[in-house]
Amino acid sequence: MKTLLLCLFLLSSPVLAGTVLLKPGDSIKEAVAKAQEGDVIILSAGEYSEHEIIIRKSLTIQGEGMPTINGKEQGDIFIVAGENIHFKNLRIINTGKSNIDDSAAIKFFDSQHCSVEGVELDNTFFGLHFSNSSNLTIKNNKLISRAEREYQTGNGIHLWKCKDSMIEGNHVEGHRDGIYLEFVTNTISQHNTVDGNKRYGLHFMFSHDNSYIKNTFRKNGAGVAVMYTRNVVMRDNVFEENEGPSSYGILLKDITDSEVVGNIFRKNTIGIYMEGSSRTLFKNNAFTSNGWALKLMASCDNNTFEANNFIANTFDISTNGSVVLNTLKENYWDKYEGYDLNKDKIGDVPYRPISLFSVIVEKIPSAVILWRSFMVTLLDRMEKIIPAITPENMIDNNPKMKPYDLS
Amino acid sequence: MFKLLKYSLYDILKSRFAILYTIFMVLVAVSIYQVSEDLAKVSLSLLNIMLMIVPLIAAVFATTHFFNNLEFTELMLAQPVKRRNVFLSQILAVIIMLSAAILIGFGIPMLLWGADESILILLAIGIALSIVFAGLAFLASVLTRDKAKAIGISLSFWIYFSLIYDGFVLYLIYSLSDYPLEKTTLSLVFLNPVDLGRIIMLMKLDISALMGYTGAFFQNFFGSAKGMFLSSSIMLLWISWPIATAMRIFKRKDF
């Protein structure tokens, strides 16, 4: 009996911790087919030309010296459905380019506890594509697409109907949407750099209870757009240099019960554009050198803007109606010209952040060409003394005299 | 020509106005630097000075200078010198004095507290506007015989370009807002040197807002070096045509 057990143990142990070493020229598909549950397939440096590699058991595909897997522009490269499947230190290039099957470098279906770490993707249509999966770790990957137009590329990191995942330290460049989340819950995105994507840096819809922390979204075609979601936390992100007629630091549409705290908005055409959003707190954000720091549509209610810095923006706030159901308090406005007699560091006169001219520009965009002319300065002064056109309730009753130290 | 220029310059310096103007510029620059926290704010405050005060002083000073020197000019015209040289020496003296005042007035504070690209461009705009308005003032002066009338014409040039014109453009944009007026507005702005200077500065200070424009035309214009090049060349046109016209009239004028 004992010997039998020992024999069984000896037989099974190499299977449990099996390692398969591949060199360029070997077939990954065959190795996957032969491998047992829990095996590690190690690819040594060099180039492998394969696509449609289907993995349905728990395997770790690991590279040594960044081996390259070249899909030769045909379909998906890895197709994965299973548990505990891990990809590490690989370079995957040249997927097919098709909107019909959404070709991706690695495509996950119905998977749990999977991870993609230290993977470099180049010239892929979709980068990492996940659907109906959970407990994913997507970490320190580099995704680069070289498409020239929006329709020639897919999303960088694409999650559909996923939950409990972590997206961390990735660099996504040149895709349609950098990070795209739809029906994704309880997921954290942090320390990602999303740069120069053709449409949105970050795009999510119906994705409740997610956090976005310390990400940088820069020079994306239309900035960041997020919709139909509640309980979002956005903290310490940087949104910068999103310039263009329909370009936003963030566009918030129907976002409720959320927090936008400690973010930096710099050199965007519009820092935050929001409509239909409610009960959201905006605190300790720095709005610097934007065309419009805030475009707050009249359909927003119960939002609070507190302790933010507004510095060197062309226009601080503009809106499209006279109804204001939001609260502005204790912000610092560099255009504030009041005084502080009792030295409590809060200005004694309320500040009205909407200027007459920003109302005019909202109606007739081409009037912006007259900004900073003597005529316009005169009009703005007159409106400040006798407000007639600007919404009465858009007012900060206790503006700060000195900027907050936010960095 | 150089001899004439030398005497004209000497004459301007004697009038003490040059020194007062320079001191005024230094005071303005120092106070702006003292009040503003960063360079971006400095350029914003300077913008108003450059667009309003500098053209006004250029216009008034050039006109008074022309008439104060009228006797000298008449004397010179009786000599065997070219009329062109007489005219150019007068206007160049004015331009050199106005530019020097701006350069010295703002240059010293800038050397002390630093400057950035937009402040340097602002100085260039100030000098360009001085030349434009000196040219317009000389044009006003050669058009009439009366000093008071000439000052009146120069002042109305100033009021027209810095206030009335923008009001007119704003009214036009407002009342015709249903039409695609982008190109029209931009070309209207080119017909006013003050607006032109302002647009060049806008491209430095408010580019994010300007990029908010819809329409490929504007994207193109503001998003590239082309816009800057085009506005600078039209500014050059504005510098040259009043002087050229004034000179042509001066050459034929019966004093």
PDB file of N, CA, C and O in Angstrom, chain A residues 50-53 70-79 92-107 123-127:
ATOM      1  N   GLU A  50       2.030  32.492 -34.417  1.00  0.00           N
ATOM      2  CA  GLU A  50       0.841  31.681 -34.216  1.00  0.00           C
ATOM      3  C   GLU A  50      -0.350  32.546 -33.927  1.00  0.00           C
ATOM      4  O   GLU A  50      -0.214  33.681 -33.468  1.00  0.00           O
ATOM      5  N   HIS A  51      -1.556  32.023 -34.175  1.00  0.00           N
ATOM      6  CA  HIS A  51      -2.758  32.752 -33.755  1.00  0.00           C
ATOM      7  C   HIS A  51      -3.821  31.727 -33.415  1.00  0.00           C
ATOM      8  O   HIS A  51      -3.630  30.523 -33.612  1.00  0.00           O
ATOM      9  N   GLU A  52      -4.933  32.181 -32.876  1.00  0.00           N
ATOM     10  CA  GLU A  52      -6.020  31.298 -32.443  1.00  0.00           C
ATOM     11  C   GLU A  52      -5.527  30.193 -31.521  1.00  0.00           C
ATOM     12  O   GLU A  52      -5.815  29.024 -31.707  1.00  0.00           O
ATOM     13  N   ILE A  53      -4.750  30.565 -30.510  1.00  0.00           N
ATOM     14  CA  ILE A  53      -4.297  29.580 -29.523  1.00  0.00           C
ATOM     15  C   ILE A  53      -5.382  29.513 -28.454  1.00  0.00           C
ATOM     16  O   ILE A  53      -5.646  30.505 -27.779  1.00  0.00           O
ATOM     17  N   ASN A  70       3.819  36.489 -32.887  1.00  0.00           N
ATOM     18  CA  ASN A  70       3.372  37.308 -34.007  1.00  0.00           C
ATOM     19  C   ASN A  70       2.129  36.688 -34.622  1.00  0.00           C
ATOM     20  O   ASN A  70       2.151  35.574 -35.127  1.00  0.00           O
ATOM     21  N   GLY A  71       1.006  37.417 -34.583  1.00  0.00           N
ATOM     22  CA  GLY A  71      -0.240  36.888 -35.116  1.00  0.00           C
ATOM     23  C   GLY A  71      -0.366  37.050 -36.617  1.00  0.00           C
ATOM     24  O   GLY A  71      -1.334  36.609 -37.210  1.00  0.00           O
ATOM     25  N   LYS A  72       0.600  37.700 -37.227  1.00  0.00           N
ATOM     26  CA  LYS A  72       0.591  37.930 -38.688  1.00  0.00           C
ATOM     27  C   LYS A  72      -0.744  38.478 -39.184  1.00  0.00           C
ATOM     28  O   LYS A  72      -1.263  38.052 -40.219  1.00  0.00           O
ATOM     29  N   GLU A  73      -1.352  39.376 -38.399  1.00  0.00           N
ATOM     30  CA  GLU A  73      -2.604  40.039 -38.781  1.00  0.00           C
ATOM     31  C   GLU A  73      -3.737  39.088 -39.085  1.00  0.00           C
ATOM     32  O   GLU A  73      -4.506  39.285 -40.026  1.00  0.00           O
ATOM     33  N   GLN A  74      -3.813  37.997 -38.301  1.00  0.00           N
ATOM     34  CA  GLN A  74      -4.921  37.070 -38.515  1.00  0.00           C
ATOM     35  C   GLN A  74      -5.651  36.794 -37.200  1.00  0.00           C
ATOM     36  O   GLN A  74      -5.086  36.200 -36.289  1.00  0.00           O
ATOM     37  N   GLY A  75      -6.870  37.249 -37.080  1.00  0.00           N
ATOM     38  CA  GLY A  75      -7.742  36.924 -35.957  1.00  0.00           C
ATOM     39  C   GLY A  75      -7.163  37.221 -34.588  1.00  0.00           C
ATOM     40  O   GLY A  75      -6.303  38.082 -34.423  1.00  0.00           O
ATOM     41  N   ASP A  76      -7.660  36.451 -33.578  1.00  0.00           N
ATOM     42  CA  ASP A  76      -7.158  36.610 -32.227  1.00  0.00           C
ATOM     43  C   ASP A  76      -5.869  35.821 -32.082  1.00  0.00           C
ATOM     44  O   ASP A  76      -5.608  34.896 -32.838  1.00  0.00           O
ATOM     45  N   ILE A  77      -5.096  36.153 -31.044  1.00  0.00           N
ATOM     46  CA  ILE A  77      -3.881  35.365 -30.817  1.00  0.00           C
ATOM     47  C   ILE A  77      -4.123  34.334 -29.719  1.00  0.00           C
ATOM     48  O   ILE A  77      -3.986  33.155 -29.951  1.00  0.00           O
ATOM     49  N   PHE A  78      -4.534  34.777 -28.525  1.00  0.00           N
ATOM     50  CA  PHE A  78      -4.931  33.819 -27.501  1.00  0.00           C
ATOM     51  C   PHE A  78      -6.425  33.919 -27.262  1.00  0.00           C
ATOM     52  O   PHE A  78      -6.962  35.021 -27.169  1.00  0.00           O
ATOM     53  N   ILE A  79      -7.093  32.787 -27.142  1.00  0.00           N
ATOM     54  CA  ILE A  79      -8.496  32.787 -26.739  1.00  0.00           C
ATOM     55  C   ILE A  79      -8.580  31.939 -25.477  1.00  0.00           C
ATOM     56  O   ILE A  79      -8.136  30.797 -25.464  1.00  0.00           O
ATOM     57  N   ILE A  92       3.246  40.485 -27.649  1.00  0.00           N
ATOM     58  CA  ILE A  92       2.284  39.933 -28.615  1.00  0.00           C
ATOM     59  C   ILE A  92       2.022  41.007 -29.664  1.00  0.00           C
ATOM     60  O   ILE A  92       1.662  42.137 -29.326  1.00  0.00           O
ATOM     61  N   ILE A  93       2.230  40.670 -30.933  1.00  0.00           N
ATOM     62  CA  ILE A  93       2.089  41.704 -31.954  1.00  0.00           C
ATOM     63  C   ILE A  93       1.212  41.246 -33.117  1.00  0.00           C
ATOM     64  O   ILE A  93       1.004  40.050 -33.331  1.00  0.00           O
ATOM     65  N   ASN A  94       0.687  42.237 -33.835  1.00  0.00           N
ATOM     66  CA  ASN A  94      -0.029  42.038 -35.100  1.00  0.00           C
ATOM     67  C   ASN A  94      -1.236  41.096 -35.019  1.00  0.00           C
ATOM     68  O   ASN A  94      -1.221  39.998 -35.563  1.00  0.00           O
ATOM     69  N   THR A  95      -2.302  41.545 -34.371  1.00  0.00           N
ATOM     70  CA  THR A  95      -3.550  40.785 -34.443  1.00  0.00           C
ATOM     71  C   THR A  95      -4.233  41.103 -35.761  1.00  0.00           C
ATOM     72  O   THR A  95      -3.815  42.010 -36.479  1.00  0.00           O
ATOM     73  N   GLY A  96      -5.308  40.375 -36.033  1.00  0.00           N
ATOM     74  CA  GLY A  96      -6.118  40.725 -37.186  1.00  0.00           C
ATOM     75  C   GLY A  96      -6.796  42.051 -36.948  1.00  0.00           C
ATOM     76  O   GLY A  96      -6.799  42.563 -35.833  1.00  0.00           O
ATOM     77  N   LYS A  97      -7.378  42.643 -38.007  1.00  0.00           N
ATOM     78  CA  LYS A  97      -8.071  43.909 -37.812  1.00  0.00           C
ATOM     79  C   LYS A  97      -9.508  43.735 -38.276  1.00  0.00           C
ATOM     80  O   LYS A  97      -9.789  43.822 -39.467  1.00  0.00           O
ATOM     81  N   SER A  98     -10.376  43.405 -37.312  1.00  0.00           N
ATOM     82  CA  SER A  98     -11.738  43.159 -37.729  1.00  0.00           C
ATOM     83  C   SER A  98     -12.716  43.564 -36.652  1.00  0.00           C
ATOM     84  O   SER A  98     -12.534  43.262 -35.473  1.00  0.00           O
ATOM     85  N   ASN A  99     -13.734  44.289 -37.062  1.00  0.00           N
ATOM     86  CA  ASN A  99     -14.785  44.655 -36.129  1.00  0.00           C
ATOM     87  C   ASN A  99     -15.829  43.560 -36.012  1.00  0.00           C
ATOM     88  O   ASN A  99     -16.702  43.608 -35.157  1.00  0.00           O
ATOM     89  N   ILE A 100     -15.764  42.555 -36.880  1.00  0.00           N
ATOM     90  CA  ILE A 100     -16.782  41.513 -36.846  1.00  0.00           C
ATOM     91  C   ILE A 100     -16.514  40.572 -35.683  1.00  0.00           C
ATOM     92  O   ILE A 100     -17.395  40.280 -34.893  1.00  0.00           O
ATOM     93  N   ASP A 101     -15.277  40.113 -35.521  1.00  0.00           N
ATOM     94  CA  ASP A 101     -14.998  39.249 -34.375  1.00  0.00           C
ATOM     95  C   ASP A 101     -14.177  39.957 -33.300  1.00  0.00           C
ATOM     96  O   ASP A 101     -13.724  39.330 -32.364  1.00  0.00           O
ATOM     97  N   ASP A 102     -14.006  41.275 -33.406  1.00  0.00           N
ATOM     98  CA  ASP A 102     -13.231  42.032 -32.431  1.00  0.00           C
ATOM     99  C   ASP A 102     -11.888  41.372 -32.122  1.00  0.00           C
ATOM    100  O   ASP A 102     -11.589  41.018 -30.979  1.00  0.00           O
ATOM    101  N   SER A 103     -11.069  41.206 -33.092  1.00  0.00           N
ATOM    102  CA  SER A 103      -9.758  40.551 -32.903  1.00  0.00           C
ATOM    103  C   SER A 103      -8.978  41.182 -31.766  1.00  0.00           C
ATOM    104  O   SER A 103      -8.889  42.401 -31.663  1.00  0.00           O
ATOM    105  N   ALA A 104      -8.433  40.341 -30.897  1.00  0.00           N
ATOM    106  CA  ALA A 104      -7.689  40.867 -29.755  1.00  0.00           C
ATOM    107  C   ALA A 104      -6.414  40.065 -29.548  1.00  0.00           C
ATOM    108  O   ALA A 104      -6.287  38.940 -30.045  1.00  0.00           O
ATOM    109  N   ALA A 105      -5.475  40.649 -28.809  1.00  0.00           N
ATOM    110  CA  ALA A 105      -4.243  39.919 -28.496  1.00  0.00           C
ATOM    111  C   ALA A 105      -4.573  38.760 -27.567  1.00  0.00           C
ATOM    112  O   ALA A 105      -4.228  37.615 -27.839  1.00  0.00           O
ATOM    113  N   ILE A 106      -5.239  39.050 -26.455  1.00  0.00           N
ATOM    114  CA  ILE A 106      -5.693  37.976 -25.574  1.00  0.00           C
ATOM    115  C   ILE A 106      -7.168  38.224 -25.301  1.00  0.00           C
ATOM    116  O   ILE A 106      -7.563  39.317 -24.901  1.00  0.00           O
ATOM    117  N   LYS A 107      -7.987  37.210 -25.544  1.00  0.00           N
ATOM    118  CA  LYS A 107      -9.420  37.387 -25.352  1.00  0.00           C
ATOM    119  C   LYS A 107      -9.899  36.371 -24.321  1.00  0.00           C
ATOM    120  O   LYS A 107      -9.694  35.172 -24.475  1.00  0.00           O
ATOM    121  N   ASN A 123       0.664  46.995 -32.163  1.00  0.00           N
ATOM    122  CA  ASN A 123      -0.129  46.857 -33.386  1.00  0.00           C
ATOM    123  C   ASN A 123      -1.242  45.811 -33.237  1.00  0.00           C
ATOM    124  O   ASN A 123      -1.411  44.943 -34.079  1.00  0.00           O
ATOM    125  N   THR A 124      -1.980  45.919 -32.161  1.00  0.00           N
ATOM    126  CA  THR A 124      -3.116  45.022 -31.969  1.00  0.00           C
ATOM    127  C   THR A 124      -4.400  45.796 -32.240  1.00  0.00           C
ATOM    128  O   THR A 124      -4.431  47.006 -32.094  1.00  0.00           O
ATOM    129  N   PHE A 125      -5.463  45.080 -32.598  1.00  0.00           N
ATOM    130  CA  PHE A 125      -6.746  45.745 -32.838  1.00  0.00           C
ATOM    131  C   PHE A 125      -7.370  46.037 -31.482  1.00  0.00           C
ATOM    132  O   PHE A 125      -7.249  47.132 -30.970  1.00  0.00           O
ATOM    133  N   PHE A 126      -7.955  45.033 -30.815  1.00  0.00           N
ATOM    134  CA  PHE A 126      -8.230  45.172 -29.397  1.00  0.00           C
ATOM    135  C   PHE A 126      -6.963  44.713 -28.689  1.00  0.00           C
ATOM    136  O   PHE A 126      -6.249  43.850 -29.198  1.00  0.00           O
ATOM    137  N   GLY A 127      -6.701  45.244 -27.499  1.00  0.00           N
ATOM    138  CA  GLY A 127      -5.540  44.755 -26.765  1.00  0.00           C
ATOM    139  C   GLY A 127      -5.945  43.557 -25.939  1.00  0.00           C
ATOM    140  O   GLY A 127      -5.879  42.407 -26.378  1.00  0.00           O
TER     141      GLY A 127
END
